[in-house]
């Protein structure tokens, strides 16, 4: 992390270490001013008819769509994402806008009968939402926190990670271009210790949506508790990939289940748990698969894996993989840039640090299991519970294991984790609350009940 007292953010291309841009870093006063502007703008925004709000969000989606290549290019340069992934990310932001726009038109209240009157129950917007985004998926995660909140009639102040402010700034500009009222959606790039904290501590921020490490998430939650401020936390993961002997081994052991985004993915399947009868076959398959992964320039269409985000992250990943650790390894460029080769550690203890802590790099551990109970025990053996995969052709077993694994997002015979139309979030120390899916808008509302007496004046 750069010194939080600096007044600007230096955005580096992690593939080359060249400076891509410098951006002024928001101070506490800047954040307070943004919140004040947002609070004024929110009243007008919330007063729009649902169809008008939806129309503007759909126009925003069209503008994002028209700028896909530009947004993807920014994500490649500031985050080192491969071009293919970066295009998917811009598409995810666009699709979520369309989905959220539909929700804006369907937010309902209810009416509950009572003796002598009616109860009318409203879902009101909360006000101004603070979204704190990480660097691993800057554009989608900013979108998940912000767009459903906007659709429900809130204003949003978004603090992107200090390393990746560019797509957030551009999205805020595109919102204006689409016709959203000024200050309804603002980006305040800055440091977590100043701008992030200022957002969390601001009394006019009605809710915080935080994505990042469990350590910082815990601090954010503690600070929110002082103001009894609601918080959604999307935190770390150490997700199991449970491969039974009857599985389609090639699909189950797709190395991009943990290498996607260079492993900087909270859903990465970094604990490869393999049924003993096929353990040696799995090891052999993975050795070949890692050797085939093309690691290099993320802007090249053929590249499948880019660099890590920063030197700090590279040092962190290295600390888990000593040179002499028993492992299957692919290759990576030397530098400049923050490169680490695809790696599967083969000599780890199931309860050791590499097998239980979030490394956030292209590193997985390979562990054998004896039977179903053993697989579930290993899968649940970390403080995390975000996602995971179960590979078997036995439907009964797939259902039993899905019920037993403690995680918010599981997939059977698939590595897919995120769909904008299904709920996303973690169990245990992976987080609190849910994003995306049909209930995403109501998470940004508060319920008010008004009792209306139908009794006439006393005779
Ligand atoms: P953090 O959790 O510290 O950062 C996430 C976001 O929170 C950033 O915008 C950050 O700003 C901001 N932030 C930092 N401190 C505070 C604070 N006190 N109050 C409010 N906001 C704050 O993650 P790091 O970038 O430090 O990454 C460290 C590790 O966290 C990684 O190695 C990885 O293991 C994990 N991580 C997990 C993610 C996930 O999706 N599960 C995402 C990112 C990281 P700033 O950028 O200035 O620090």
XYZ file of C-alpha atoms and ligand atoms in Angstrom:
507
model
C 0.000 0.000 0.000
C 1.174 3.510 -0.776
C 1.457 6.089 2.002
C -2.140 7.100 2.827
C -0.978 10.666 3.464
C -0.057 11.139 -0.177
C -2.362 13.316 -2.182
C -2.476 11.227 -5.312
C -2.792 7.641 -6.432
C -0.192 6.360 -8.889
C -1.876 3.745 -11.025
C 0.612 1.138 -12.282
C 0.182 -1.302 -15.136
C 0.950 -4.529 -13.238
C 2.219 -6.201 -16.423
C 4.918 -3.554 -17.029
C 5.170 -1.499 -13.806
C 4.709 1.656 -15.915
C 2.593 4.484 -14.522
C -0.737 4.494 -16.368
C -2.258 7.512 -14.623
C -2.124 9.626 -11.506
C -5.378 10.442 -9.787
C -5.999 12.879 -6.911
C -6.658 10.996 -3.670
C -9.832 12.042 -1.867
C -9.358 13.498 1.611
C -11.865 13.160 4.452
C -13.224 16.590 3.464
C -13.629 15.489 -0.163
C -15.607 12.451 0.985
C -17.816 14.608 3.229
C -18.496 16.979 0.321
C -19.385 14.062 -1.974
C -21.778 12.660 0.643
C -23.478 16.073 1.047
C -23.947 16.378 -2.739
C -25.236 12.811 -2.902
C -27.749 13.431 -0.110
C -29.246 16.379 -2.030
C -29.307 14.497 -5.343
C -30.870 11.412 -3.776
C -34.099 13.217 -2.920
C -34.737 14.100 -6.568
C -33.685 10.651 -7.758
C -35.985 8.864 -5.291
C -38.884 11.095 -6.311
C -38.737 9.967 -9.948
C -41.431 7.610 -11.168
C -40.071 4.029 -11.233
C -40.318 3.873 -15.028
C -38.257 7.073 -15.348
C -35.527 5.724 -13.072
C -35.571 2.449 -14.996
C -35.346 4.278 -18.345
C -32.235 6.163 -17.210
C -30.590 2.978 -15.922
C -31.308 1.247 -19.250
C -29.757 4.192 -21.052
C -26.742 3.863 -18.724
C -26.530 0.181 -19.763
C -26.499 1.199 -23.430
C -23.725 3.724 -22.799
C -21.663 1.115 -20.915
C -22.238 -1.285 -23.791
C -21.036 1.285 -26.322
C -17.868 1.773 -24.227
C -17.098 -1.913 -23.656
C -13.735 -1.816 -25.403
C -12.666 1.331 -23.591
C -13.694 0.018 -20.159
C -12.101 -3.373 -20.870
C -8.901 -1.612 -21.969
C -8.777 0.316 -18.686
C -9.284 -2.902 -16.705
C -6.431 -4.552 -18.639
C -4.101 -1.624 -17.952
C -4.883 -0.928 -14.313
C -5.636 -4.461 -13.065
C -3.709 -6.705 -15.492
C -6.859 -8.617 -16.448
C -6.848 -10.554 -19.704
C -8.774 -8.834 -22.452
C -11.368 -11.634 -22.603
C -12.072 -11.376 -18.882
C -12.171 -7.578 -18.991
C -14.773 -7.614 -21.766
C -16.867 -10.051 -19.707
C -16.616 -7.648 -16.752
C -17.938 -4.688 -18.757
C -20.751 -6.943 -19.999
C -21.544 -7.993 -16.444
C -21.877 -4.338 -15.390
C -24.161 -3.654 -18.375
C -26.361 -6.705 -17.711
C -26.706 -5.885 -14.045
C -27.898 -2.384 -14.952
C -30.613 -3.883 -17.144
C -31.625 -6.374 -14.458
C -31.678 -3.697 -11.752
C -33.700 -1.373 -13.988
C -36.436 -4.033 -14.132
C -36.340 -4.243 -10.344
C -36.875 -0.486 -10.045
C -40.256 -0.989 -11.707
C -41.272 -3.848 -9.433
C -40.491 -2.608 -5.912
C -43.701 -3.179 -4.004
C -45.177 -2.455 -0.617
C -48.004 -4.330 1.083
C -51.253 -3.787 2.889
C -52.076 -5.694 6.084
C -55.655 -5.593 7.419
C -56.245 -4.549 11.032
C -59.320 -3.975 13.180
C -60.396 -0.374 12.673
C -57.953 0.465 9.934
C -55.297 -0.480 7.409
C -51.552 -1.034 7.662
C -49.723 0.206 4.620
C -46.137 -1.058 4.396
C -43.599 0.824 2.276
C -40.087 -0.062 1.072
C -38.207 3.232 1.214
C -34.723 3.842 -0.179
C -32.098 4.114 2.562
C -30.484 7.341 1.316
C -26.778 7.483 0.435
C -24.928 4.175 0.148
C -21.141 3.889 0.571
C -19.580 1.230 -1.622
C -15.971 0.185 -0.921
C -14.582 -1.933 -3.737
C -11.409 -4.024 -4.004
C -8.880 -4.270 -6.831
C -9.470 -7.841 -7.899
C -12.641 -7.219 -9.947
C -12.872 -3.411 -9.895
C -15.704 -2.991 -12.371
C -18.114 -5.843 -11.515
C -17.807 -5.431 -7.750
C -18.366 -1.677 -8.002
C -21.437 -2.475 -10.107
C -22.857 -5.103 -7.717
C -22.771 -2.711 -4.784
C -23.931 0.352 -6.690
C -26.483 -0.477 -9.394
C -29.187 -2.257 -7.341
C -28.821 0.547 -4.785
C -29.429 3.159 -7.496
C -32.403 1.220 -8.834
C -34.001 1.260 -5.385
C -33.770 5.073 -5.311
C -30.528 5.576 -3.390
C -27.499 7.677 -4.279
C -24.078 6.004 -4.213
C -20.602 7.174 -3.244
C -18.116 4.581 -4.478
C -14.547 4.266 -3.181
C -12.508 2.066 -5.514
C -9.250 0.422 -4.418
C -6.215 2.703 -4.471
C -4.590 0.526 -7.165
C -7.595 0.467 -9.533
C -9.576 3.736 -9.604
C -9.902 4.189 -13.379
C -12.956 2.111 -14.316
C -14.893 3.496 -11.332
C -14.176 7.071 -12.426
C -15.180 6.267 -15.995
C -18.406 4.537 -14.927
C -19.385 7.643 -12.959
C -18.758 9.792 -16.066
C -20.779 7.420 -18.233
C -23.683 7.620 -15.791
C -23.781 11.379 -16.359
C -23.534 10.879 -20.121
C -26.548 8.570 -19.877
C -28.548 11.321 -18.170
C -28.503 10.213 -14.535
C -28.822 13.315 -12.347
C -25.548 14.828 -11.200
C -24.091 13.407 -7.944
C -26.415 10.399 -7.810
C -23.454 8.127 -8.612
C -20.025 9.471 -7.614
C -16.610 7.837 -7.443
C -14.143 9.064 -4.780
C -10.781 7.394 -5.416
C -8.592 7.396 -2.343
C -6.859 5.401 0.331
C -8.713 2.999 2.575
C -7.233 4.514 5.729
C -8.564 7.987 4.839
C -11.321 7.974 2.198
C -12.558 4.457 3.086
C -12.746 5.204 6.797
C -14.344 8.605 6.172
C -17.121 6.895 4.219
C -17.658 4.250 6.896
C -17.728 6.849 9.698
C -19.928 9.404 7.937
C -23.283 9.717 9.746
C -25.148 10.394 6.479
C -23.997 7.180 4.849
C -26.959 4.900 5.444
C -25.271 1.599 4.584
C -21.828 0.296 3.673
C -21.223 -2.380 1.067
C -17.680 -3.644 1.512
C -15.743 -6.209 -0.526
C -12.212 -7.130 0.410
C -10.218 -8.970 3.022
C -11.781 -10.463 6.141
C -9.380 -8.417 8.275
C -10.491 -5.038 6.862
C -14.117 -6.218 6.687
C -14.071 -6.922 10.402
C -12.774 -3.397 11.082
C -15.438 -1.880 8.815
C -18.139 -3.824 10.656
C -16.849 -2.687 14.059
C -16.885 0.944 12.961
C -20.355 0.601 11.462
C -21.554 -0.909 14.759
C -20.793 2.379 16.536
C -23.419 4.102 14.391
C -25.651 0.999 14.141
C -25.114 1.233 10.409
C -26.074 -1.772 8.287
C -23.292 -3.403 6.326
C -22.941 -5.991 3.597
C -19.604 -7.787 3.651
C -18.197 -9.874 0.804
C -14.915 -11.202 2.176
C -12.323 -13.861 1.590
C -12.637 -17.436 0.410
C -10.725 -20.711 0.312
C -13.108 -22.713 -1.764
C -13.015 -26.492 -2.172
C -13.150 -28.301 -5.497
C -14.403 -31.779 -4.507
C -13.663 -34.343 -7.200
C -15.137 -37.838 -6.779
C -13.771 -40.843 -8.658
C -16.796 -40.986 -11.010
C -16.355 -37.351 -12.174
C -15.406 -36.030 -15.584
C -11.801 -35.444 -14.492
C -10.799 -33.050 -17.262
C -13.710 -30.710 -16.628
C -13.379 -30.998 -12.851
C -9.659 -30.214 -12.901
C -9.833 -27.260 -15.289
C -6.933 -25.185 -13.929
C -8.895 -21.983 -14.520
C -11.091 -22.982 -11.603
C -8.288 -21.407 -9.545
C -6.179 -19.522 -12.126
C -8.848 -17.197 -13.458
C -7.814 -13.590 -12.779
C -4.403 -14.970 -11.715
C -6.143 -16.554 -8.741
C -7.145 -13.155 -7.333
C -10.716 -14.317 -7.052
C -12.592 -14.820 -3.808
C -14.391 -17.820 -5.393
C -11.209 -19.498 -6.715
C -11.305 -23.253 -6.086
C -7.914 -23.291 -4.359
C -8.396 -26.517 -2.374
C -8.453 -29.351 -4.876
C -9.825 -32.333 -2.942
C -9.555 -35.544 -4.933
C -10.982 -39.013 -4.195
C -8.099 -41.433 -3.528
C -8.781 -43.859 -6.434
C -8.169 -41.050 -8.976
C -5.609 -39.017 -7.029
C -2.572 -40.018 -9.109
C -4.493 -39.484 -12.373
C -5.479 -36.012 -11.128
C -1.896 -35.126 -10.269
C -0.731 -36.203 -13.728
C -3.500 -34.278 -15.476
C -2.800 -31.087 -13.514
C 0.944 -31.255 -14.247
C 0.173 -31.217 -17.986
C -2.554 -28.603 -17.706
C -0.363 -26.132 -15.779
C 2.445 -26.481 -18.323
C -0.015 -25.500 -21.088
C -1.261 -22.256 -19.498
C -0.199 -19.206 -21.528
C 0.904 -16.510 -19.043
C 1.910 -13.110 -20.373
C 0.750 -9.809 -21.844
C -2.903 -9.484 -20.749
C -3.707 -7.301 -23.774
C -2.835 -10.188 -26.128
C -5.976 -12.136 -27.126
C -4.135 -15.476 -26.730
C -3.108 -14.879 -23.127
C -5.031 -16.852 -20.499
C -3.352 -15.513 -17.367
C -1.904 -12.086 -16.583
C 0.162 -10.695 -13.705
C -0.700 -10.162 -10.051
C -1.927 -6.708 -9.092
C 1.121 -5.409 -7.191
C 4.528 -6.153 -5.747
C 2.903 -6.403 -2.327
C 0.572 -9.120 -3.609
C 3.464 -10.914 -5.347
C 5.447 -10.939 -2.086
C 2.411 -12.267 -0.255
C 1.936 -15.122 -2.730
C 5.668 -15.970 -2.684
C 5.590 -16.225 1.097
C 3.277 -19.249 0.785
C 5.402 -21.022 -1.853
C 9.037 -21.605 -0.850
C 11.265 -22.548 -3.821
C 11.739 -26.077 -2.478
C 8.024 -26.730 -1.755
C 6.786 -29.917 -3.471
C 4.591 -28.564 -6.282
C 3.434 -28.777 -9.896
C 4.441 -25.566 -11.648
C 3.806 -23.784 -14.910
C 5.868 -20.885 -16.176
C 5.611 -17.076 -16.049
C 7.640 -14.140 -17.395
C 10.467 -12.828 -15.186
C 9.628 -9.126 -15.159
C 9.165 -6.224 -15.184
C 5.661 -6.839 -13.920
C 4.305 -8.871 -11.026
C 4.393 -12.431 -12.341
C 3.899 -15.724 -10.564
C 3.598 -19.119 -12.285
C 0.514 -21.352 -11.990
C 1.266 -23.612 -9.026
C -0.332 -26.604 -7.291
C 1.243 -27.431 -3.940
C 1.331 -31.193 -3.382
C 2.946 -31.624 0.025
C 0.726 -29.458 2.248
C -1.014 -30.457 5.467
C -4.800 -29.966 5.199
C -4.708 -27.704 8.262
C -1.547 -25.783 7.285
C -1.486 -22.103 6.246
C -1.335 -22.706 2.471
C -4.355 -25.031 2.706
C -6.514 -22.847 4.944
C -5.586 -19.176 4.327
C -6.599 -17.038 1.359
C -3.415 -16.652 -0.744
C -5.056 -14.703 -3.589
C -2.687 -15.807 -6.315
C -2.418 -18.633 -8.876
C -1.787 -21.234 -6.180
C -3.877 -24.234 -5.146
C -3.262 -27.185 -2.843
C -3.943 -30.780 -3.889
C -5.242 -33.061 -1.125
C -6.643 -36.625 -1.191
C -9.849 -37.761 0.556
C -11.033 -41.257 1.395
C -14.838 -41.030 1.260
C -17.804 -38.639 1.300
C -17.524 -37.775 5.018
C -13.815 -37.136 4.685
C -14.439 -34.840 1.690
C -17.021 -32.803 3.623
C -14.763 -32.605 6.689
C -11.897 -31.252 4.578
C -14.174 -28.888 2.642
C -15.443 -27.341 5.864
C -12.016 -27.149 7.481
C -11.400 -23.410 7.034
C -12.920 -20.257 8.561
C -14.297 -19.403 5.093
C -17.501 -20.461 3.330
C -17.934 -18.591 0.071
C -18.177 -21.105 -2.748
C -17.099 -24.496 -4.022
C -17.619 -27.194 -6.631
C -18.763 -30.809 -6.326
C -17.997 -33.178 -9.192
C -19.798 -36.531 -9.350
C -22.281 -38.332 -11.605
C -24.183 -39.625 -8.531
C -27.140 -37.250 -7.999
C -27.817 -38.402 -4.434
C -24.212 -37.785 -3.455
C -24.180 -34.385 -5.167
C -27.228 -33.340 -3.135
C -25.935 -34.758 0.159
C -22.572 -33.036 -0.213
C -24.180 -29.741 -1.335
C -26.242 -29.758 1.844
C -23.266 -30.582 4.060
C -20.736 -28.085 2.688
C -20.924 -24.764 4.518
C -20.769 -22.211 1.704
C -23.101 -19.648 0.192
C -22.492 -20.487 -3.480
C -21.930 -24.034 -4.656
C -21.954 -25.572 -8.098
C -22.363 -29.205 -9.082
C -20.402 -30.371 -12.151
C -19.540 -26.754 -12.873
C -17.138 -24.083 -11.661
C -19.534 -21.204 -12.211
C -20.020 -18.915 -9.195
C -21.525 -15.618 -10.210
C -24.727 -14.805 -12.066
C -26.233 -11.335 -11.697
C -29.710 -12.861 -11.258
C -28.862 -15.227 -8.358
C -27.903 -14.304 -4.782
C -24.181 -14.133 -4.002
C -22.499 -14.096 -0.607
C -20.670 -16.119 1.989
C -21.119 -18.180 5.146
C -18.848 -17.981 8.208
C -16.012 -15.445 7.803
C -16.650 -15.055 4.070
C -19.233 -12.413 4.704
C -22.614 -11.155 5.681
C -25.646 -10.353 3.554
C -26.215 -11.057 -0.115
C -25.625 -9.168 -3.343
C -27.201 -9.726 -6.752
C -30.301 -11.811 -7.370
C -33.963 -10.989 -6.923
C -33.569 -9.516 -3.404
C -30.680 -7.180 -4.230
C -32.904 -4.088 -4.378
C -34.715 -4.711 -1.109
C -31.329 -4.912 0.617
C -31.122 -1.171 -0.130
C -34.521 -0.293 1.346
C -36.019 0.040 4.816
C -39.482 -1.072 5.747
C -41.948 1.470 7.080
C -45.420 0.572 8.326
C -48.152 3.217 8.558
C -51.395 2.434 10.391
C -54.382 4.345 8.966
C -57.395 4.425 11.197
C -60.776 4.069 9.518
C -62.675 4.838 12.723
C -64.863 7.877 12.374
C -64.903 10.690 14.952
C -66.387 9.611 18.291
C -70.205 10.076 18.199
P -8.523 -4.653 1.743
O -9.614 -5.491 2.266
O -7.684 -3.952 2.742
O -9.106 -3.561 0.706
C -10.368 -3.583 0.131
C -10.926 -2.166 0.016
O -11.080 -1.614 1.322
C -9.995 -1.193 -0.716
O -10.775 -0.236 -1.409
C -9.248 -0.554 0.425
O -8.626 0.680 0.088
C -10.354 -0.376 1.426
N -9.904 -0.218 2.804
C -8.713 -0.573 3.343
N -8.684 -0.260 4.656
C -9.876 0.309 4.954
C -10.457 0.838 6.131
N -9.793 0.830 7.291
N -11.711 1.343 6.078
C -12.405 1.345 4.933
N -11.899 0.870 3.764
C -10.658 0.344 3.778
O -7.632 -5.584 0.814
P -6.140 -5.385 0.291
O -6.186 -4.636 -0.980
O -5.258 -4.847 1.368
O -5.721 -6.908 -0.017
C -5.200 -7.734 1.024
C -5.728 -9.141 0.924
O -7.134 -9.125 1.032
C -5.472 -9.836 -0.400
O -4.231 -10.422 -0.426
C -6.581 -10.847 -0.451
O -6.216 -12.006 0.261
C -7.712 -10.159 0.270
N -8.694 -9.585 -0.676
C -9.839 -10.284 -0.863
C -10.778 -9.819 -1.746
C -12.028 -10.595 -1.972
O -12.787 -10.276 -2.888
N -12.301 -11.586 -1.185
C -10.591 -8.607 -2.516
C -9.360 -7.919 -2.235
C -8.463 -8.415 -1.339
P -7.086 0.640 -0.398
O -7.135 0.109 -1.776
O -6.608 2.026 -0.306
O -6.336 -0.265 0.532
